[in-house]
PDB file of C-alpha atoms in Angstrom:
ATOM      1  CA  MET A  12    -108.800  29.631-200.735  1.00 51.00           C
ATOM      2  CA  MET A  13    -110.479  27.125-203.044  1.00 51.00           C
ATOM      3  CA  SER A  14    -112.736  29.855-204.432  1.00 68.00           C
ATOM      4  CA  TYR A  15    -109.629  31.953-205.243  1.00 72.00           C
ATOM      5  CA  LEU A  16    -107.994  29.030-207.021  1.00 75.00           C
ATOM      6  CA  GLY A  17    -111.195  28.311-208.938  1.00 79.00           C
ATOM      7  CA  ALA A  18    -111.424  31.950-210.036  1.00 84.00           C
ATOM      8  CA  LEU A  19    -107.750  31.954-211.048  1.00 87.00           C
ATOM      9  CA  PHE A  20    -108.201  28.822-213.156  1.00 90.00           C
ATOM     10  CA  TRP A  21    -111.228  30.445-214.791  1.00 91.00           C
ATOM     11  CA  LEU A  22    -109.046  33.452-215.570  1.00 91.00           C
ATOM     12  CA  LEU A  23    -106.394  31.171-217.082  1.00 92.00           C
ATOM     13  CA  GLY A  24    -109.039  29.454-219.226  1.00 91.00           C
ATOM     14  CA  VAL A  25    -110.658  32.690-220.398  1.00 92.00           C
ATOM     15  CA  VAL A  26    -107.298  34.241-221.324  1.00 92.00           C
ATOM     16  CA  ALA A  27    -106.115  31.070-223.109  1.00 93.00           C
ATOM     17  CA  PHE A  28    -109.390  30.891-225.055  1.00 93.00           C
ATOM     18  CA  GLY A  29    -109.156  34.595-225.894  1.00 89.00           C
ATOM     19  CA  ALA A  30    -105.602  34.158-227.139  1.00 87.00           C
ATOM     20  CA  ILE A  31    -106.842  31.542-229.622  1.00 85.00           C
ATOM     21  CA  ILE A  32    -110.135  33.254-230.501  1.00 82.00           C
ATOM     22  CA  PRO A  33    -109.080  36.927-230.535  1.00 76.00           C
ATOM     23  CA  VAL A  34    -112.544  38.393-229.971  1.00 77.00           C
ATOM     24  CA  VAL A  35    -112.480  37.772-226.206  1.00 77.00           C
ATOM     25  CA  PRO A  36    -111.135  40.857-224.343  1.00 80.00           C
ATOM     26  CA  THR A  37    -108.369  39.088-222.417  1.00 87.00           C
ATOM     27  CA  GLY A  38    -106.747  42.280-221.144  1.00 85.00           C
ATOM     28  CA  ALA A  39    -110.035  43.334-219.600  1.00 83.00           C
ATOM     29  CA  ALA A  40    -110.320  39.934-217.885  1.00 88.00           C
ATOM     30  CA  VAL A  41    -106.885  40.324-216.277  1.00 90.00           C
ATOM     31  CA  SER A  42    -107.592  43.957-215.307  1.00 86.00           C
ATOM     32  CA  GLY A  43    -110.941  43.056-213.796  1.00 84.00           C
ATOM     33  CA  ALA A  44    -109.454  40.178-211.817  1.00 88.00           C
ATOM     34  CA  ALA A  45    -106.648  42.440-210.548  1.00 88.00           C
ATOM     35  CA  ALA A  46    -109.156  45.120-209.506  1.00 84.00           C
ATOM     36  CA  LEU A  47    -111.038  42.510-207.487  1.00 83.00           C
ATOM     37  CA  ALA A  48    -107.796  41.150-206.030  1.00 85.00           C
ATOM     38  CA  PHE A  49    -106.776  44.640-204.931  1.00 84.00           C
ATOM     39  CA  HIS A  50    -109.821  44.854-202.672  1.00 80.00           C
ATOM     40  CA  GLU A  51    -108.925  41.546-201.029  1.00 79.00           C
ATOM     41  CA  LYS A  52    -105.923  43.299-199.424  1.00 76.00           C
ATOM     42  CA  HIS A  53    -103.637  40.308-200.089  1.00 76.00           C
ATOM     43  CA  PRO A  54    -100.711  41.251-202.380  1.00 79.00           C
ATOM     44  CA  ILE A  55    -100.154  37.573-203.179  1.00 89.00           C
ATOM     45  CA  THR A  56    -103.587  37.505-204.848  1.00 89.00           C
ATOM     46  CA  ILE A  57    -102.538  40.218-207.293  1.00 90.00           C
ATOM     47  CA  ALA A  58     -99.303  38.317-208.023  1.00 92.00           C
ATOM     48  CA  LEU A  59    -101.352  35.177-208.689  1.00 94.00           C
ATOM     49  CA  VAL A  60    -103.602  37.103-211.092  1.00 92.00           C
ATOM     50  CA  ILE A  61    -100.463  38.125-213.013  1.00 94.00           C
ATOM     51  CA  VAL A  62     -99.111  34.556-213.032  1.00 95.00           C
ATOM     52  CA  PHE A  63    -102.386  32.932-214.096  1.00 96.00           C
ATOM     53  CA  GLY A  64    -103.083  35.639-216.690  1.00 95.00           C
ATOM     54  CA  ALA A  65     -99.598  35.184-218.159  1.00 96.00           C
ATOM     55  CA  ALA A  66     -99.976  31.386-218.127  1.00 96.00           C
ATOM     56  CA  GLY A  67    -103.289  31.617-219.974  1.00 95.00           C
ATOM     57  CA  ALA A  68    -101.823  33.986-222.569  1.00 94.00           C
ATOM     58  CA  TYR A  69     -98.767  31.758-223.000  1.00 95.00           C
ATOM     59  CA  CYS A  70    -100.799  28.558-223.437  1.00 95.00           C
ATOM     60  CA  GLY A  71    -103.162  30.236-225.889  1.00 93.00           C
ATOM     61  CA  ASP A  72    -100.276  31.673-227.890  1.00 92.00           C
ATOM     62  CA  LEU A  73     -98.623  28.244-228.092  1.00 92.00           C
ATOM     63  CA  VAL A  74    -101.836  26.702-229.430  1.00 91.00           C
ATOM     64  CA  MET A  75    -102.339  29.518-231.932  1.00 87.00           C
ATOM     65  CA  TYR A  76     -98.705  29.323-233.078  1.00 89.00           C
ATOM     66  CA  ALA A  77     -98.983  25.540-233.558  1.00 89.00           C
ATOM     67  CA  MET A  78    -102.208  26.032-235.530  1.00 84.00           C
ATOM     68  CA  CYS A  79    -100.494  28.610-237.750  1.00 82.00           C
ATOM     69  CA  LEU A  80     -97.505  26.339-238.331  1.00 82.00           C
ATOM     70  CA  LEU A  81     -99.631  23.293-239.126  1.00 81.00           C
ATOM     71  CA  GLY A  82    -102.528  24.952-240.951  1.00 74.00           C
ATOM     72  CA  GLY A  83    -100.593  27.667-242.728  1.00 70.00           C
ATOM     73  CA  GLU A  84    -102.142  30.587-244.536  1.00 69.00           C
ATOM     74  CA  GLN A  85    -105.232  28.592-245.567  1.00 69.00           C
ATOM     75  CA  LEU A  86    -106.257  28.027-241.951  1.00 66.00           C
ATOM     76  CA  ALA A  87    -105.446  31.632-241.043  1.00 65.00           C
ATOM     77  CA  ARG A  88    -107.708  32.867-243.854  1.00 65.00           C
ATOM     78  CA  ARG A  89    -110.498  30.458-242.917  1.00 65.00           C
ATOM     79  CA  LEU A  90    -110.407  31.613-239.277  1.00 58.00           C
ATOM     80  CA  ARG A  91    -110.156  35.269-240.447  1.00 59.00           C
ATOM     81  CA  TRP A  92    -106.847  35.809-238.682  1.00 60.00           C
ATOM     82  CA  LEU A  93    -105.187  36.924-241.914  1.00 60.00           C
ATOM     83  CA  ARG A  94    -106.553  40.269-243.059  1.00 60.00           C
ATOM     84  CA  ASP A  95    -103.742  42.555-244.189  1.00 58.00           C
ATOM     85  CA  GLU A  96    -101.068  40.753-246.186  1.00 60.00           C
ATOM     86  CA  GLU A  97     -98.998  43.907-246.808  1.00 59.00           C
ATOM     87  CA  HIS A  98     -98.749  44.530-243.072  1.00 59.00           C
ATOM     88  CA  LEU A  99     -97.888  40.849-242.593  1.00 60.00           C
ATOM     89  CA  ALA A 100     -94.975  41.177-245.029  1.00 63.00           C
ATOM     90  CA  SER A 101     -93.533  44.161-243.142  1.00 65.00           C
ATOM     91  CA  VAL A 102     -93.881  42.293-239.837  1.00 69.00           C
ATOM     92  CA  LYS A 103     -91.984  39.325-241.348  1.00 69.00           C
ATOM     93  CA  VAL A 104     -89.105  41.654-242.237  1.00 72.00           C
ATOM     94  CA  ARG A 105     -88.998  43.067-238.687  1.00 76.00           C
ATOM     95  CA  LEU A 106     -89.132  39.553-237.218  1.00 74.00           C
ATOM     96  CA  GLU A 107     -86.210  38.399-239.337  1.00 75.00           C
ATOM     97  CA  LYS A 108     -84.094  41.336-238.100  1.00 78.00           C
ATOM     98  CA  SER A 109     -84.970  41.127-234.389  1.00 77.00           C
ATOM     99  CA  PRO A 110     -87.472  38.425-233.420  1.00 75.00           C
ATOM    100  CA  ILE A 111     -87.353  38.745-229.639  1.00 78.00           C
ATOM    101  CA  PRO A 112     -88.096  42.503-229.331  1.00 81.00           C
ATOM    102  CA  VAL A 113     -90.882  42.251-231.912  1.00 80.00           C
ATOM    103  CA  LEU A 114     -92.514  39.371-230.006  1.00 80.00           C
ATOM    104  CA  LEU A 115     -92.147  41.256-226.711  1.00 80.00           C
ATOM    105  CA  VAL A 116     -93.799  44.422-228.001  1.00 80.00           C
ATOM    106  CA  SER A 117     -96.517  42.666-230.033  1.00 81.00           C
ATOM    107  CA  ARG A 118     -98.459  41.622-226.939  1.00 81.00           C
ATOM    108  CA  LEU A 119     -98.623  45.192-225.649  1.00 77.00           C
ATOM    109  CA  ILE A 120    -100.032  46.719-228.841  1.00 75.00           C
ATOM    110  CA  PRO A 121    -103.780  46.112-229.197  1.00 71.00           C
ATOM    111  CA  GLY A 122    -104.259  44.047-232.331  1.00 71.00           C
ATOM    112  CA  GLY A 123    -100.499  43.540-232.735  1.00 74.00           C
ATOM    113  CA  ARG A 124    -100.192  40.006-231.420  1.00 80.00           C
ATOM    114  CA  VAL A 125    -102.062  38.128-234.159  1.00 78.00           C
ATOM    115  CA  PRO A 126    -100.128  39.587-237.135  1.00 78.00           C
ATOM    116  CA  VAL A 127     -96.829  38.911-235.352  1.00 81.00           C
ATOM    117  CA  LEU A 128     -97.795  35.310-234.534  1.00 82.00           C
ATOM    118  CA  LEU A 129     -98.872  34.759-238.133  1.00 79.00           C
ATOM    119  CA  ALA A 130     -95.694  36.321-239.529  1.00 79.00           C
ATOM    120  CA  ALA A 131     -93.534  34.288-237.149  1.00 81.00           C
ATOM    121  CA  ALA A 132     -95.242  31.044-238.141  1.00 81.00           C
ATOM    122  CA  PHE A 133     -95.210  31.790-241.874  1.00 78.00           C
ATOM    123  CA  ALA A 134     -91.562  32.881-241.747  1.00 78.00           C
ATOM    124  CA  GLY A 135     -90.660  29.622-240.011  1.00 80.00           C
ATOM    125  CA  LEU A 136     -89.469  31.090-236.707  1.00 81.00           C
ATOM    126  CA  SER A 137     -88.213  28.183-234.625  1.00 84.00           C
ATOM    127  CA  TRP A 138     -90.207  26.838-231.699  1.00 87.00           C
ATOM    128  CA  ARG A 139     -87.232  27.406-229.408  1.00 88.00           C
ATOM    129  CA  ILE A 140     -87.069  31.140-230.169  1.00 84.00           C
ATOM    130  CA  PHE A 141     -90.852  31.501-229.950  1.00 87.00           C
ATOM    131  CA  ILE A 142     -91.104  29.663-226.619  1.00 88.00           C
ATOM    132  CA  VAL A 143     -88.297  31.702-225.052  1.00 86.00           C
ATOM    133  CA  ALA A 144     -89.386  35.107-226.407  1.00 84.00           C
ATOM    134  CA  ASN A 145     -93.092  34.662-225.741  1.00 89.00           C
ATOM    135  CA  LEU A 146     -92.684  33.849-222.039  1.00 91.00           C
ATOM    136  CA  PRO A 147     -91.531  37.328-220.950  1.00 90.00           C
ATOM    137  CA  ALA A 148     -93.942  38.905-223.453  1.00 89.00           C
ATOM    138  CA  CYS A 149     -96.909  37.204-221.769  1.00 92.00           C
ATOM    139  CA  ALA A 150     -95.614  38.051-218.281  1.00 93.00           C
ATOM    140  CA  LEU A 151     -95.125  41.704-219.232  1.00 91.00           C
ATOM    141  CA  TRP A 152     -98.567  41.860-220.846  1.00 91.00           C
ATOM    142  CA  SER A 153    -100.252  40.346-217.793  1.00 93.00           C
ATOM    143  CA  GLY A 154     -98.365  42.685-215.460  1.00 93.00           C
ATOM    144  CA  VAL A 155     -99.375  45.783-217.441  1.00 89.00           C
ATOM    145  CA  TYR A 156    -103.057  44.835-217.545  1.00 88.00           C
ATOM    146  CA  ALA A 157    -103.030  43.833-213.877  1.00 91.00           C
ATOM    147  CA  GLY A 158    -101.495  47.233-213.103  1.00 89.00           C
ATOM    148  CA  ILE A 159    -104.387  48.921-214.903  1.00 84.00           C
ATOM    149  CA  GLY A 160    -106.791  46.842-212.824  1.00 84.00           C
ATOM    150  CA  VAL A 161    -105.020  47.725-209.576  1.00 86.00           C
ATOM    151  CA  ALA A 162    -105.163  51.404-210.534  1.00 83.00           C
ATOM    152  CA  GLY A 163    -108.907  51.092-211.168  1.00 77.00           C
ATOM    153  CA  GLY A 164    -109.369  49.212-207.912  1.00 75.00           C
ATOM    154  CA  SER A 165    -107.451  51.812-205.934  1.00 75.00           C
ATOM    155  CA  ILE A 166    -109.453  54.746-207.303  1.00 75.00           C
ATOM    156  CA  PHE A 167    -112.893  53.341-206.531  1.00 71.00           C
ATOM    157  CA  PRO A 168    -114.049  52.196-203.076  1.00 72.00           C
ATOM    158  CA  ARG A 169    -116.225  49.305-204.267  1.00 73.00           C
ATOM    159  CA  PRO A 170    -114.691  46.319-206.104  1.00 69.00           C
ATOM    160  CA  TRP A 171    -117.291  46.304-208.872  1.00 69.00           C
ATOM    161  CA  GLU A 172    -116.607  49.984-209.654  1.00 74.00           C
ATOM    162  CA  GLY A 173    -112.890  49.251-210.073  1.00 68.00           C
ATOM    163  CA  VAL A 174    -113.651  46.308-212.362  1.00 69.00           C
ATOM    164  CA  VAL A 175    -115.999  48.389-214.516  1.00 74.00           C
ATOM    165  CA  ALA A 176    -113.488  51.263-214.683  1.00 73.00           C
ATOM    166  CA  ALA A 177    -110.646  48.910-215.669  1.00 69.00           C
ATOM    167  CA  VAL A 178    -112.723  47.202-218.362  1.00 69.00           C
ATOM    168  CA  ILE A 179    -113.937  50.533-219.785  1.00 76.00           C
ATOM    169  CA  LEU A 180    -110.380  51.906-219.819  1.00 72.00           C
ATOM    170  CA  ILE A 181    -109.071  48.820-221.654  1.00 68.00           C
ATOM    171  CA  LEU A 182    -111.875  48.982-224.216  1.00 70.00           C
ATOM    172  CA  VAL A 183    -111.346  52.726-224.802  1.00 75.00           C
ATOM    173  CA  VAL A 184    -107.580  52.245-225.266  1.00 69.00           C
ATOM    174  CA  ASN A 185    -108.097  49.300-227.642  1.00 66.00           C
ATOM    175  CA  GLN A 186    -110.682  51.160-229.711  1.00 70.00           C
ATOM    176  CA  THR A 187    -108.513  54.283-229.859  1.00 73.00           C
ATOM    177  CA  VAL A 188    -105.481  52.335-231.048  1.00 66.00           C
ATOM    178  CA  SER A 189    -107.609  50.479-233.623  1.00 66.00           C
ATOM    179  CA  TRP A 190    -109.069  53.768-234.876  1.00 73.00           C
ATOM    180  CA  ILE A 191    -105.597  55.335-235.196  1.00 71.00           C
ATOM    181  CA  THR A 192    -104.318  52.264-237.044  1.00 65.00           C
ATOM    182  CA  ARG A 193    -107.250  52.320-239.470  1.00 69.00           C
ATOM    183  CA  ARG A 194    -106.728  56.047-240.131  1.00 76.00           C
ATOM    184  CA  ARG A 195    -103.039  55.500-240.864  1.00 69.00           C
ATOM    185  CA  GLU A 196    -103.819  52.605-243.198  1.00 64.00           C
ATOM    186  CA  ALA A 197    -106.473  54.671-244.985  1.00 70.00           C
ATOM    187  CA  ARG A 198    -104.028  57.566-245.437  1.00 74.00           C
ATOM    188  CA  ALA A 199    -101.363  55.178-246.738  1.00 66.00           C
ATOM    189  CA  ALA A 200    -103.872  53.617-249.161  1.00 65.00           C
ATOM    190  CA  ASP A 201    -104.955  57.070-250.369  1.00 71.00           C
ATOM    191  CA  ALA A 202    -101.334  58.143-250.850  1.00 67.00           C
ATOM    192  CA  SER A 203    -100.179  55.052-252.740  1.00 59.00           C
ATOM    193  CA  PRO A 204    -102.367  55.451-255.906  1.00 54.00           C
ATOM    194  CA  SER A 205    -101.107  59.012-256.391  1.00 48.00           C
ATOM    195  CA  GLU A 206     -97.503  57.786-256.188  1.00 48.00           C
ATOM    196  CA  ALA A 207     -98.063  55.237-258.960  1.00 46.00           C
TER     197      ALA A 207
END
């Protein structure tokens, strides 16, 4: 049992770190842990993966939000969190209209969380709203990625095969969404000079 707890605390730490430094594939970590937990044949282990993954995401998001509030746009630029200011402006508008749904969905869209956190901090979204809205967002995110891991674990007979399949699936989905987003932005950039 101690080895399970140690692994779960490692998962929490990796996900929290990845939430602050967005180059760590946190979804893949949760999926991989869930794929391993599936082969343990204890449903409580999968539930704990979801809880610890969500807790890591939540803690990391709180730290990142505090950094954005305190450091502002200068810190975001220095850490290379702020890349597309036009997109940030449109996210601010959506946040002002309906902050809770935007925060909920942002965690599920690859690459969507950071712009929403930045926009929320720069728009001055209150801590109370952020704390309440981000809790179910992190739980939903962790549940979705754990579900992907369980699916990978159930397809393959060996635990390591399920982990590899889950990680590859997450990376393919993330890269596909990033590619689609870049294509849309390129088309929008190409269209805007002709409109002027």
